[in-house]
Amino acid sequence: MAPYAFGGRERHRLTPGRNRPRTRDARTFDKGGTQYDRLRLLMGDSVVTCLHADHRGQRRLLQRAFRPSRVTGHTELMGTHWARA
């Protein structure tokens, strides 16, 4: 963690090298609690609301669609639809 001062108080932030192991561990970094339980009821187990173990598989399926070369095509398509509206 890297210390820094903000608002007269010392804070700590995770540096990228130290943050990676924490976010890769499903037991440590998982979405839970009453808010996520309610979101799951409303939206289903989407990539945003699902638990970490399911998130990894869903993210792999979606990852190809968000490559830079594909995003350009998405923005052009959205622009076309926006112009029609």
Coordinates of N, CA, C and O in Angstrom, one line a residue:
M1 N 0.8 -1.2 0.0 CA 0.0 0.0 0.0 C 0.9 1.2 0.0 O 2.0 1.2 0.6
A2 N 0.4 2.3 -0.7 CA 1.1 3.5 -0.7 C 0.4 4.6 0.1 O -0.8 4.9 -0.2
P3 N 1.1 5.2 1.1 CA 0.4 6.2 1.9 C 0.4 7.5 1.2 O 1.2 7.8 0.4
Y4 N -0.7 8.3 1.4 CA -0.8 9.6 0.9 C -1.7 10.4 1.9 O -2.5 9.8 2.6
A5 N -1.7 11.7 1.8 CA -2.5 12.6 2.6 C -3.6 13.2 1.8 O -3.5 13.6 0.7
F6 N -4.8 13.1 2.4 CA -6.0 13.7 1.8 C -6.9 14.2 2.9 O -7.3 13.5 3.8
G7 N -7.3 15.5 2.7 CA -8.2 16.0 3.7 C -7.6 16.1 5.1 O -8.3 15.9 6.1
G8 N -6.3 16.2 5.2 CA -5.7 16.3 6.5 C -5.5 14.9 7.2 O -5.0 14.9 8.3
R9 N -5.9 13.9 6.5 CA -5.7 12.5 7.1 C -4.9 11.7 6.2 O -4.9 11.8 5.0
E10 N -4.1 10.8 6.8 CA -3.3 9.9 6.1 C -4.2 8.7 5.6 O -5.0 8.2 6.3
R11 N -4.1 8.4 4.3 CA -4.8 7.4 3.6 C -3.8 6.4 3.0 O -2.6 6.7 2.9
H12 N -4.4 5.3 2.6 CA -3.5 4.3 1.9 C -4.3 3.8 0.6 O -5.5 3.7 0.6
R13 N -3.5 3.6 -0.4 CA -4.1 3.1 -1.6 C -3.3 1.9 -2.1 O -2.1 1.8 -1.8
L14 N -4.0 1.0 -2.7 CA -3.3 -0.2 -3.2 C -2.6 0.1 -4.5 O -3.1 0.7 -5.4
T15 N -1.3 -0.3 -4.6 CA -0.6 -0.1 -5.8 C -0.9 -1.3 -6.7 O -1.3 -2.4 -6.3
P16 N -0.8 -1.1 -8.0 CA -1.2 -2.2 -9.0 C -0.6 -3.5 -8.7 O -1.3 -4.6 -8.7
G17 N 0.7 -3.6 -8.4 CA 1.3 -4.9 -8.1 C 0.8 -5.6 -6.9 O 0.7 -6.8 -6.8
R18 N 0.4 -4.8 -5.9 CA -0.1 -5.4 -4.7 C -1.6 -5.7 -4.7 O -2.2 -6.5 -4.0
N19 N -2.3 -5.0 -5.6 CA -3.8 -5.1 -5.7 C -4.1 -6.4 -6.5 O -5.1 -7.0 -6.3
R20 N -3.3 -6.7 -7.5 CA -3.7 -7.8 -8.4 C -4.0 -9.1 -7.6 O -5.0 -9.8 -7.9
P21 N -3.1 -9.6 -6.7 CA -3.4 -10.8 -6.0 C -4.7 -10.8 -5.2 O -5.5 -11.7 -5.1
R22 N -5.1 -9.6 -4.7 CA -6.3 -9.5 -3.9 C -7.5 -9.6 -4.8 O -8.5 -10.2 -4.4
T23 N -7.5 -9.0 -6.0 CA -8.6 -9.1 -6.9 C -8.7 -10.4 -7.6 O -9.8 -10.7 -8.2
R24 N -7.7 -11.2 -7.6 CA -7.7 -12.5 -8.3 C -8.3 -13.6 -7.4 O -8.6 -14.7 -7.8
D25 N -8.3 -13.3 -6.1 CA -8.7 -14.3 -5.1 C -10.2 -14.2 -4.8 O -10.7 -13.2 -4.3
A26 N -10.9 -15.3 -5.2 CA -12.4 -15.2 -5.1 C -12.9 -15.1 -3.7 O -13.9 -14.6 -3.4
R27 N -12.1 -15.6 -2.7 CA -12.6 -15.5 -1.3 C -12.4 -14.1 -0.8 O -13.2 -13.7 0.0
T28 N -11.4 -13.3 -1.3 CA -11.2 -12.0 -0.8 C -12.0 -11.0 -1.5 O -12.6 -10.1 -0.9
F29 N -12.0 -11.1 -2.8 CA -12.7 -10.1 -3.7 C -14.0 -10.7 -4.3 O -13.9 -11.4 -5.3
D30 N -15.1 -10.5 -3.6 CA -16.3 -11.0 -4.1 C -17.4 -10.0 -3.9 O -17.4 -9.3 -3.0
K31 N -18.4 -10.1 -4.8 CA -19.5 -9.2 -4.7 C -20.6 -9.8 -3.8 O -20.9 -11.0 -4.1
G32 N -21.0 -9.1 -2.8 CA -22.0 -9.7 -1.9 C -22.7 -8.7 -1.1 O -22.5 -7.5 -1.3
G33 N -23.5 -9.1 -0.2 CA -24.3 -8.2 0.6 C -25.7 -8.0 0.1 O -26.1 -8.5 -1.0
T34 N -26.4 -7.2 0.8 CA -27.9 -7.1 0.5 C -28.1 -6.3 -0.8 O -29.0 -6.6 -1.6
Q35 N -27.2 -5.3 -1.1 CA -27.4 -4.6 -2.4 C -27.2 -5.5 -3.6 O -28.0 -5.5 -4.5
Y36 N -26.2 -6.3 -3.6 CA -25.9 -7.2 -4.7 C -27.0 -8.3 -4.8 O -27.4 -8.7 -5.9
D37 N -27.5 -8.8 -3.6 CA -28.5 -9.8 -3.6 C -29.8 -9.2 -4.3 O -30.4 -9.9 -5.1
R38 N -30.1 -7.9 -4.0 CA -31.3 -7.3 -4.6 C -31.1 -7.1 -6.1 O -32.0 -7.2 -6.9
L39 N -29.9 -6.6 -6.5 CA -29.6 -6.4 -7.9 C -29.7 -7.7 -8.7 O -30.2 -7.7 -9.8
R40 N -29.2 -8.9 -8.1 CA -29.3 -10.1 -8.8 C -30.8 -10.5 -9.0 O -31.1 -11.1 -10.0
L41 N -31.7 -10.2 -8.0 CA -33.1 -10.5 -8.2 C -33.7 -9.7 -9.3 O -34.5 -10.1 -10.1
L42 N -33.2 -8.4 -9.4 CA -33.7 -7.5 -10.4 C -33.2 -7.8 -11.8 O -33.9 -7.8 -12.8
M43 N -31.8 -8.0 -11.9 CA -31.1 -8.0 -13.2 C -30.7 -9.4 -13.6 O -30.2 -9.7 -14.7
G44 N -30.7 -10.4 -12.6 CA -30.2 -11.7 -12.9 C -28.7 -11.8 -12.6 O -28.1 -10.8 -12.2
D45 N -28.1 -12.9 -12.9 CA -26.7 -13.1 -12.7 C -25.9 -12.6 -13.9 O -25.4 -13.4 -14.6
S46 N -25.8 -11.4 -14.0 CA -25.1 -10.8 -15.2 C -23.6 -10.7 -14.8 O -23.2 -10.9 -13.6
V47 N -22.8 -10.3 -15.7 CA -21.4 -10.1 -15.5 C -21.1 -9.0 -14.4 O -20.1 -9.1 -13.7
V48 N -22.1 -8.1 -14.2 CA -21.9 -7.0 -13.2 C -22.3 -7.5 -11.8 O -21.7 -7.2 -10.8
T49 N -23.3 -8.4 -11.7 CA -23.9 -8.8 -10.4 C -23.5 -10.1 -9.9 O -23.7 -10.5 -8.8
C50 N -22.9 -11.0 -10.8 CA -22.7 -12.4 -10.3 C -21.5 -12.4 -9.4 O -20.7 -11.5 -9.3
L51 N -21.4 -13.6 -8.7 CA -20.3 -13.8 -7.8 C -19.0 -14.0 -8.6 O -19.0 -14.3 -9.8
H52 N -17.9 -13.8 -7.9 CA -16.5 -13.8 -8.6 C -16.3 -15.1 -9.4 O -15.8 -15.0 -10.5
A53 N -16.6 -16.2 -8.9 CA -16.3 -17.5 -9.6 C -17.1 -17.5 -10.9 O -16.5 -18.0 -11.9
D54 N -18.3 -17.0 -11.0 CA -19.1 -17.0 -12.2 C -18.6 -15.9 -13.1 O -18.7 -15.9 -14.3
H55 N -18.2 -14.8 -12.5 CA -17.8 -13.6 -13.2 C -16.6 -13.9 -14.2 O -16.6 -13.4 -15.3
R56 N -15.7 -14.7 -13.7 CA -14.5 -15.0 -14.6 C -14.9 -15.6 -15.9 O -14.4 -15.3 -17.0
G57 N -15.8 -16.6 -15.8 CA -16.3 -17.3 -17.0 C -17.1 -16.4 -18.0 O -16.9 -16.4 -19.2
Q58 N -17.9 -15.6 -17.4 CA -18.7 -14.6 -18.2 C -17.8 -13.6 -18.8 O -18.1 -13.2 -19.9
R59 N -16.9 -13.1 -18.1 CA -16.0 -12.1 -18.6 C -15.2 -12.6 -19.8 O -15.0 -11.9 -20.8
R60 N -14.7 -13.8 -19.7 CA -14.0 -14.4 -20.8 C -14.9 -14.5 -22.1 O -14.4 -14.3 -23.2
L61 N -16.2 -14.8 -21.9 CA -17.1 -14.8 -23.1 C -17.2 -13.4 -23.7 O -17.3 -13.3 -24.9
L62 N -17.3 -12.4 -22.9 CA -17.5 -11.0 -23.4 C -16.3 -10.3 -23.8 O -16.3 -9.3 -24.5
Q63 N -15.1 -10.8 -23.3 CA -13.9 -10.0 -23.5 C -13.6 -9.7 -25.0 O -13.1 -8.7 -25.4
R64 N -13.9 -10.7 -25.9 CA -13.6 -10.5 -27.3 C -14.3 -9.3 -27.9 O -13.9 -8.6 -28.8
A65 N -15.5 -9.1 -27.4 CA -16.4 -8.0 -27.9 C -15.8 -6.6 -27.6 O -16.2 -5.6 -28.2
F66 N -14.9 -6.5 -26.6 CA -14.4 -5.2 -26.1 C -13.0 -5.0 -26.5 O -12.3 -4.1 -25.9
R67 N -12.5 -5.7 -27.5 CA -11.1 -5.4 -28.0 C -11.2 -4.1 -28.7 O -12.2 -3.7 -29.3
P68 N -10.1 -3.3 -28.8 CA -10.1 -2.0 -29.4 C -10.6 -2.0 -30.8 O -11.4 -1.1 -31.2
S69 N -10.3 -3.0 -31.6 CA -10.8 -3.1 -33.0 C -12.3 -3.3 -33.1 O -12.9 -2.8 -34.0
R70 N -12.8 -4.0 -32.1 CA -14.3 -4.2 -32.1 C -15.0 -3.0 -31.6 O -16.2 -2.7 -32.0
V71 N -14.5 -2.3 -30.6 CA -15.1 -1.1 -30.0 C -15.3 -0.1 -31.0 O -16.4 0.6 -31.0
T72 N -14.4 0.1 -32.0 CA -14.6 1.1 -33.0 C -15.9 0.8 -33.8 O -16.7 1.7 -34.1
G73 N -16.1 -0.5 -34.2 CA -17.3 -0.9 -34.9 C -18.5 -0.6 -34.0 O -19.6 -0.2 -34.6
H74 N -18.4 -0.9 -32.7 CA -19.6 -0.6 -31.8 C -20.0 0.9 -31.8 O -21.1 1.2 -31.9
T75 N -18.9 1.7 -31.7 CA -19.2 3.2 -31.7 C -19.8 3.6 -33.0 O -20.7 4.5 -33.0
E76 N -19.4 3.1 -34.1 CA -20.0 3.5 -35.4 C -21.5 3.1 -35.5 O -22.3 3.8 -35.9
L77 N -21.7 1.9 -35.0 CA -23.1 1.3 -35.0 C -24.0 2.2 -34.0 O -25.1 2.5 -34.4
M78 N -23.5 2.5 -32.9 CA -24.3 3.3 -31.9 C -24.5 4.7 -32.5 O -25.6 5.3 -32.4
G79 N -23.5 5.3 -33.2 CA -23.7 6.6 -33.9 C -24.8 6.5 -34.9 O -25.6 7.5 -35.0
T80 N -24.8 5.5 -35.7 CA -25.8 5.3 -36.7 C -27.2 5.3 -36.1 O -28.2 6.0 -36.5
H81 N -27.4 4.5 -35.0 CA -28.7 4.4 -34.3 C -29.0 5.7 -33.7 O -30.2 6.1 -33.6
W82 N -28.1 6.4 -33.1 CA -28.3 7.7 -32.5 C -28.8 8.7 -33.5 O -29.7 9.5 -33.2
A83 N -28.2 8.7 -34.7 CA -28.6 9.7 -35.7 C -30.0 9.4 -36.2 O -30.7 10.4 -36.5
R84 N -30.5 8.2 -36.2 CA -31.8 7.9 -36.6 C -32.9 8.3 -35.5 O -34.0 8.6 -35.9
A85 N -32.5 8.4 -34.3 CA -33.4 8.7 -33.2 C -33.8 10.2 -33.1 O -33.5 11.1 -33.7

